[in-house]
Amino acid sequence: MKKTARKTLSAAAVAALIITACGETQGDDDGDRIFISSTGTLPMLNPQFVTSPAVQQVGSSMLEPLVRITDEFEVVPWLAHDWTVSDDGLEVTFHLEEGVQWHDGEPFTAADVKFNFEEIMPLDSLGADFVGTIESVETPDDYTVVLRLSEPYGALLESLSLQFLLPRHVYEGTEYLENPANNAPVGTGPLVFEEFVDADRVEARGNDNYWKGEVQVDRVIFPIMTDPNASDLAMLSGEIDQRGGIVATRVEEFQAHPDIELTLRGNLPQQVVLMFNADSEELAGPEVRRLVYSAIDKNQVVDTALPETSTVPEGVFPESLGWARSPHVNFTEDFAYDVEEINRRFDELGLTAGGDGYRFSVDVHYMSPLADAAAVAEVMQSTLAEVGIRVELIGLETNVYTEKVYEQRDFDTAIQIATLSTDPSLGITRWYTCNPEKVAARNPSGVCDEEIDDAARRAILTPGQEERGQHLQRFEEAAAEAMIAAPIVFVSQINAYNTANWEGHDFASGLNGQDWTLLKPVED
């Protein structure tokens, strides 16, 4: 097997050293096989407490859930090898894998799962919803967990695929959110934490005792690269082995590279969601908000901003969730990009253009580290100008964006690239339901719509997809009418992987995230 010089130090140093290894299996002086996967901003490493793609990418290599989900919304066994649900949906029994160890050697048992249900999951914004339906958690033996619910929870398994289990012996009796293990995870996963240098990199090693099989990578480096263009260039030059979410406008460059392959597998679909602040004077009424949404040329977004990866939405839910779609909602017809008609309707509302040619001005907030978000914002600026709306683009770092949009609600409109999550009741309805607590990554409009809230609540508390679908269809109709948020496009994230040194990192399994047991070095 080919070797290279040892690579540690900073992300910049990592990159500099890897350049010398292009075309060779990456290793160090000790013969370690090193895999390098770029990541983004990491406020912590525990995906149970922080919801972000970067935290999930890194943290999920060390921490694991009871079940996982594929990019086609299929739930598959993981730490629970099987489960049963009673006919009335009020009792769920999980059977756990035996012989699993935490990274510190302690056994993983039903007591850990019970602790997570009772203590950890309520702290998660998604976990709190279903945990509220749990009346009791029973552990008849070390490898069986029985949940007894007060009412059915339609997306229970899908929710659990997002709940990363933490070790009871490490967290019990501590301040959970302040526990040092949040930045030095002790999990059951295929990678074992080694080092976290803030704003620079995370290093981990392969788990020699991984319960699911052999992990053939010795060390993994996650350099923190917040500039998407720099990450793309690092991938194109062979400095990193894998990059998630390449900039859409660089697709042709990646396709032309002899060692790089692209895939849409391995991630749940995303949306570029547009959010309105109903406290903004011009956007207080739903009719104006609907016209503003209509005035965004979604086809131009697909063709120029996000080519190869995006589709124009027909409704709040994508085609892959057709069981939730209402036959009475068709965004391409209901919110058609017809400049003449939109101008006419604005005039009828008395929102006529002034001497400068503009009817009114709005700002569009977006996260500046996301090049795709910036590209969409630029299309908005251009096409809204066609109907007399002046747009100021405001790109902000992620933390500043979160504070300004969700906590302060100091914005007119905002866009965010967000996963559709594992179920429509988890990843989509949250952008529309009432959010008086000003929780981040949820509806920041200031509007609480009773019809939307009722339909969303009934959908999550109903067992069975057909019955849930009826409530979600009503939800979609109400959301289209209120127009407090809407998808501009649905997006499939493009993952890039270099085949010169490694194989099995092509996400062919469809799992949401990496299966590290499939990763193998390319031998001479």
PDB file of N, CA and C in Angstrom, residues 405-459:
ATOM      1  N   VAL A 405     -32.673  36.363  12.366  1.00  0.00           N
ATOM      2  CA  VAL A 405     -33.925  35.886  11.772  1.00  0.00           C
ATOM      3  C   VAL A 405     -34.841  35.258  12.813  1.00  0.00           C
ATOM      4  N   TYR A 406     -34.299  34.413  13.677  1.00  0.00           N
ATOM      5  CA  TYR A 406     -35.163  33.639  14.578  1.00  0.00           C
ATOM      6  C   TYR A 406     -35.337  34.281  15.959  1.00  0.00           C
ATOM      7  N   GLU A 407     -34.266  34.811  16.502  1.00  0.00           N
ATOM      8  CA  GLU A 407     -34.369  35.379  17.849  1.00  0.00           C
ATOM      9  C   GLU A 407     -34.904  36.814  17.820  1.00  0.00           C
ATOM     10  N   GLN A 408     -34.313  37.650  16.966  1.00  0.00           N
ATOM     11  CA  GLN A 408     -34.719  39.056  16.910  1.00  0.00           C
ATOM     12  C   GLN A 408     -35.854  39.298  15.925  1.00  0.00           C
ATOM     13  N   ARG A 409     -36.032  38.434  14.968  1.00  0.00           N
ATOM     14  CA  ARG A 409     -37.010  38.580  13.890  1.00  0.00           C
ATOM     15  C   ARG A 409     -36.853  39.947  13.206  1.00  0.00           C
ATOM     16  N   ASP A 410     -35.608  40.287  12.942  1.00  0.00           N
ATOM     17  CA  ASP A 410     -35.274  41.560  12.316  1.00  0.00           C
ATOM     18  C   ASP A 410     -34.967  41.305  10.834  1.00  0.00           C
ATOM     19  N   PHE A 411     -36.010  41.094  10.039  1.00  0.00           N
ATOM     20  CA  PHE A 411     -35.848  40.791   8.626  1.00  0.00           C
ATOM     21  C   PHE A 411     -37.182  41.006   7.921  1.00  0.00           C
ATOM     22  N   ASP A 412     -37.140  41.105   6.597  1.00  0.00           N
ATOM     23  CA  ASP A 412     -38.368  41.115   5.787  1.00  0.00           C
ATOM     24  C   ASP A 412     -38.632  39.728   5.230  1.00  0.00           C
ATOM     25  N   THR A 413     -37.647  39.225   4.487  1.00  0.00           N
ATOM     26  CA  THR A 413     -37.719  37.852   4.001  1.00  0.00           C
ATOM     27  C   THR A 413     -36.384  37.185   4.269  1.00  0.00           C
ATOM     28  N   ALA A 414     -36.391  35.873   4.330  1.00  0.00           N
ATOM     29  CA  ALA A 414     -35.156  35.118   4.534  1.00  0.00           C
ATOM     30  C   ALA A 414     -35.282  33.802   3.785  1.00  0.00           C
ATOM     31  N   ILE A 415     -34.157  33.297   3.330  1.00  0.00           N
ATOM     32  CA  ILE A 415     -34.157  31.978   2.712  1.00  0.00           C
ATOM     33  C   ILE A 415     -33.182  31.091   3.471  1.00  0.00           C
ATOM     34  N   GLN A 416     -33.509  29.824   3.519  1.00  0.00           N
ATOM     35  CA  GLN A 416     -32.641  28.866   4.179  1.00  0.00           C
ATOM     36  C   GLN A 416     -32.702  27.549   3.434  1.00  0.00           C
ATOM     37  N   ILE A 417     -31.550  26.924   3.284  1.00  0.00           N
ATOM     38  CA  ILE A 417     -31.493  25.582   2.709  1.00  0.00           C
ATOM     39  C   ILE A 417     -31.642  24.604   3.854  1.00  0.00           C
ATOM     40  N   ALA A 418     -32.709  23.818   3.818  1.00  0.00           N
ATOM     41  CA  ALA A 418     -33.035  22.955   4.958  1.00  0.00           C
ATOM     42  C   ALA A 418     -33.440  21.577   4.476  1.00  0.00           C
ATOM     43  N   THR A 419     -33.061  20.575   5.226  1.00  0.00           N
ATOM     44  CA  THR A 419     -33.465  19.219   4.902  1.00  0.00           C
ATOM     45  C   THR A 419     -34.967  19.044   5.084  1.00  0.00           C
ATOM     46  N   LEU A 420     -35.555  18.159   4.284  1.00  0.00           N
ATOM     47  CA  LEU A 420     -36.960  17.821   4.472  1.00  0.00           C
ATOM     48  C   LEU A 420     -37.132  16.855   5.627  1.00  0.00           C
ATOM     49  N   SER A 421     -36.022  16.423   6.208  1.00  0.00           N
ATOM     50  CA  SER A 421     -35.985  15.506   7.333  1.00  0.00           C
ATOM     51  C   SER A 421     -36.571  14.155   6.949  1.00  0.00           C
ATOM     52  N   THR A 422     -36.853  13.356   7.954  1.00  0.00           N
ATOM     53  CA  THR A 422     -37.234  11.971   7.719  1.00  0.00           C
ATOM     54  C   THR A 422     -38.734  11.775   7.547  1.00  0.00           C
ATOM     55  N   ASP A 423     -39.519  12.826   7.758  1.00  0.00           N
ATOM     56  CA  ASP A 423     -40.971  12.729   7.662  1.00  0.00           C
ATOM     57  C   ASP A 423     -41.508  14.147   7.491  1.00  0.00           C
ATOM     58  N   PRO A 424     -42.594  14.334   6.721  1.00  0.00           N
ATOM     59  CA  PRO A 424     -43.117  15.697   6.529  1.00  0.00           C
ATOM     60  C   PRO A 424     -43.522  16.383   7.820  1.00  0.00           C
ATOM     61  N   SER A 425     -43.918  15.615   8.826  1.00  0.00           N
ATOM     62  CA  SER A 425     -44.298  16.213  10.103  1.00  0.00           C
ATOM     63  C   SER A 425     -43.090  16.660  10.914  1.00  0.00           C
ATOM     64  N   LEU A 426     -41.901  16.288  10.469  1.00  0.00           N
ATOM     65  CA  LEU A 426     -40.690  16.674  11.185  1.00  0.00           C
ATOM     66  C   LEU A 426     -39.928  17.782  10.481  1.00  0.00           C
ATOM     67  N   GLY A 427     -39.792  17.669   9.162  1.00  0.00           N
ATOM     68  CA  GLY A 427     -38.935  18.595   8.455  1.00  0.00           C
ATOM     69  C   GLY A 427     -39.637  19.696   7.697  1.00  0.00           C
ATOM     70  N   ILE A 428     -40.950  19.577   7.490  1.00  0.00           N
ATOM     71  CA  ILE A 428     -41.653  20.556   6.666  1.00  0.00           C
ATOM     72  C   ILE A 428     -42.661  21.365   7.474  1.00  0.00           C
ATOM     73  N   THR A 429     -43.480  20.727   8.262  1.00  0.00           N
ATOM     74  CA  THR A 429     -44.536  21.457   8.972  1.00  0.00           C
ATOM     75  C   THR A 429     -43.970  22.491   9.934  1.00  0.00           C
ATOM     76  N   ARG A 430     -42.733  22.295  10.401  1.00  0.00           N
ATOM     77  CA  ARG A 430     -42.150  23.225  11.386  1.00  0.00           C
ATOM     78  C   ARG A 430     -41.959  24.628  10.837  1.00  0.00           C
ATOM     79  N   TRP A 431     -41.893  24.785   9.520  1.00  0.00           N
ATOM     80  CA  TRP A 431     -41.725  26.112   8.932  1.00  0.00           C
ATOM     81  C   TRP A 431     -43.026  26.903   8.906  1.00  0.00           C
ATOM     82  N   TYR A 432     -44.140  26.253   9.307  1.00  0.00           N
ATOM     83  CA  TYR A 432     -45.459  26.870   9.192  1.00  0.00           C
ATOM     84  C   TYR A 432     -46.217  26.924  10.511  1.00  0.00           C
ATOM     85  N   THR A 433     -45.923  26.024  11.435  1.00  0.00           N
ATOM     86  CA  THR A 433     -46.674  25.969  12.688  1.00  0.00           C
ATOM     87  C   THR A 433     -46.216  27.064  13.646  1.00  0.00           C
ATOM     88  N   CYS A 434     -47.074  27.376  14.589  1.00  0.00           N
ATOM     89  CA  CYS A 434     -46.855  28.480  15.525  1.00  0.00           C
ATOM     90  C   CYS A 434     -45.543  28.298  16.293  1.00  0.00           C
ATOM     91  N   ASN A 435     -44.791  29.379  16.440  1.00  0.00           N
ATOM     92  CA  ASN A 435     -43.482  29.315  17.083  1.00  0.00           C
ATOM     93  C   ASN A 435     -43.292  30.492  18.046  1.00  0.00           C
ATOM     94  N   PRO A 436     -44.108  30.556  19.094  1.00  0.00           N
ATOM     95  CA  PRO A 436     -43.998  31.695  20.029  1.00  0.00           C
ATOM     96  C   PRO A 436     -42.689  31.714  20.801  1.00  0.00           C
ATOM     97  N   GLU A 437     -42.022  30.565  20.908  1.00  0.00           N
ATOM     98  CA  GLU A 437     -40.760  30.494  21.654  1.00  0.00           C
ATOM     99  C   GLU A 437     -39.580  30.985  20.823  1.00  0.00           C
ATOM    100  N   LYS A 438     -39.820  31.288  19.550  1.00  0.00           N
ATOM    101  CA  LYS A 438     -38.770  31.751  18.627  1.00  0.00           C
ATOM    102  C   LYS A 438     -37.630  30.743  18.527  1.00  0.00           C
ATOM    103  N   VAL A 439     -38.001  29.480  18.390  1.00  0.00           N
ATOM    104  CA  VAL A 439     -37.023  28.413  18.218  1.00  0.00           C
ATOM    105  C   VAL A 439     -36.394  28.537  16.832  1.00  0.00           C
ATOM    106  N   ALA A 440     -35.090  28.368  16.752  1.00  0.00           N
ATOM    107  CA  ALA A 440     -34.395  28.463  15.470  1.00  0.00           C
ATOM    108  C   ALA A 440     -34.827  27.351  14.529  1.00  0.00           C
ATOM    109  N   ALA A 441     -34.761  27.638  13.236  1.00  0.00           N
ATOM    110  CA  ALA A 441     -35.113  26.690  12.182  1.00  0.00           C
ATOM    111  C   ALA A 441     -36.575  26.256  12.266  1.00  0.00           C
ATOM    112  N   ARG A 442     -37.418  27.190  12.714  1.00  0.00           N
ATOM    113  CA  ARG A 442     -38.864  27.015  12.694  1.00  0.00           C
ATOM    114  C   ARG A 442     -39.498  28.337  12.269  1.00  0.00           C
ATOM    115  N   ASN A 443     -40.775  28.323  12.036  1.00  0.00           N
ATOM    116  CA  ASN A 443     -41.524  29.466  11.528  1.00  0.00           C
ATOM    117  C   ASN A 443     -41.177  30.773  12.267  1.00  0.00           C
ATOM    118  N   PRO A 444     -40.507  31.715  11.575  1.00  0.00           N
ATOM    119  CA  PRO A 444     -40.183  32.999  12.209  1.00  0.00           C
ATOM    120  C   PRO A 444     -41.121  34.125  11.799  1.00  0.00           C
ATOM    121  N   SER A 445     -42.255  33.786  11.167  1.00  0.00           N
ATOM    122  CA  SER A 445     -43.118  34.812  10.574  1.00  0.00           C
ATOM    123  C   SER A 445     -43.859  35.658  11.600  1.00  0.00           C
ATOM    124  N   GLY A 446     -44.058  35.099  12.802  1.00  0.00           N
ATOM    125  CA  GLY A 446     -44.901  35.767  13.790  1.00  0.00           C
ATOM    126  C   GLY A 446     -46.366  35.421  13.639  1.00  0.00           C
ATOM    127  N   VAL A 447     -46.714  34.578  12.657  1.00  0.00           N
ATOM    128  CA  VAL A 447     -48.101  34.190  12.401  1.00  0.00           C
ATOM    129  C   VAL A 447     -48.387  32.841  13.043  1.00  0.00           C
ATOM    130  N   CYS A 448     -49.523  32.748  13.729  1.00  0.00           N
ATOM    131  CA  CYS A 448     -50.023  31.479  14.240  1.00  0.00           C
ATOM    132  C   CYS A 448     -51.371  31.228  13.571  1.00  0.00           C
ATOM    133  N   ASP A 449     -51.404  30.262  12.661  1.00  0.00           N
ATOM    134  CA  ASP A 449     -52.607  29.959  11.896  1.00  0.00           C
ATOM    135  C   ASP A 449     -53.266  28.713  12.494  1.00  0.00           C
ATOM    136  N   GLU A 450     -54.487  28.845  12.971  1.00  0.00           N
ATOM    137  CA  GLU A 450     -55.157  27.740  13.662  1.00  0.00           C
ATOM    138  C   GLU A 450     -55.362  26.537  12.757  1.00  0.00           C
ATOM    139  N   GLU A 451     -55.719  26.767  11.501  1.00  0.00           N
ATOM    140  CA  GLU A 451     -55.947  25.654  10.581  1.00  0.00           C
ATOM    141  C   GLU A 451     -54.652  24.893  10.328  1.00  0.00           C
ATOM    142  N   ILE A 452     -53.571  25.609  10.129  1.00  0.00           N
ATOM    143  CA  ILE A 452     -52.273  24.965   9.922  1.00  0.00           C
ATOM    144  C   ILE A 452     -51.879  24.157  11.151  1.00  0.00           C
ATOM    145  N   ASP A 453     -51.992  24.774  12.326  1.00  0.00           N
ATOM    146  CA  ASP A 453     -51.570  24.100  13.557  1.00  0.00           C
ATOM    147  C   ASP A 453     -52.405  22.863  13.840  1.00  0.00           C
ATOM    148  N   ASP A 454     -53.711  22.946  13.607  1.00  0.00           N
ATOM    149  CA  ASP A 454     -54.586  21.812  13.868  1.00  0.00           C
ATOM    150  C   ASP A 454     -54.277  20.655  12.928  1.00  0.00           C
ATOM    151  N   ALA A 455     -54.106  20.947  11.647  1.00  0.00           N
ATOM    152  CA  ALA A 455     -53.824  19.888  10.676  1.00  0.00           C
ATOM    153  C   ALA A 455     -52.474  19.235  10.964  1.00  0.00           C
ATOM    154  N   ALA A 456     -51.477  20.042  11.315  1.00  0.00           N
ATOM    155  CA  ALA A 456     -50.158  19.496  11.613  1.00  0.00           C
ATOM    156  C   ALA A 456     -50.210  18.610  12.852  1.00  0.00           C
ATOM    157  N   ARG A 457     -50.937  19.055  13.863  1.00  0.00           N
ATOM    158  CA  ARG A 457     -51.030  18.282  15.098  1.00  0.00           C
ATOM    159  C   ARG A 457     -51.736  16.954  14.868  1.00  0.00           C
ATOM    160  N   ARG A 458     -52.819  16.970  14.123  1.00  0.00           N
ATOM    161  CA  ARG A 458     -53.556  15.735  13.850  1.00  0.00           C
ATOM    162  C   ARG A 458     -52.728  14.764  13.011  1.00  0.00           C
ATOM    163  N   ALA A 459     -51.908  15.289  12.110  1.00  0.00           N
ATOM    164  CA  ALA A 459     -51.086  14.423  11.265  1.00  0.00           C
ATOM    165  C   ALA A 459     -50.048  13.663  12.074  1.00  0.00           C
TER     166      ALA A 459
END
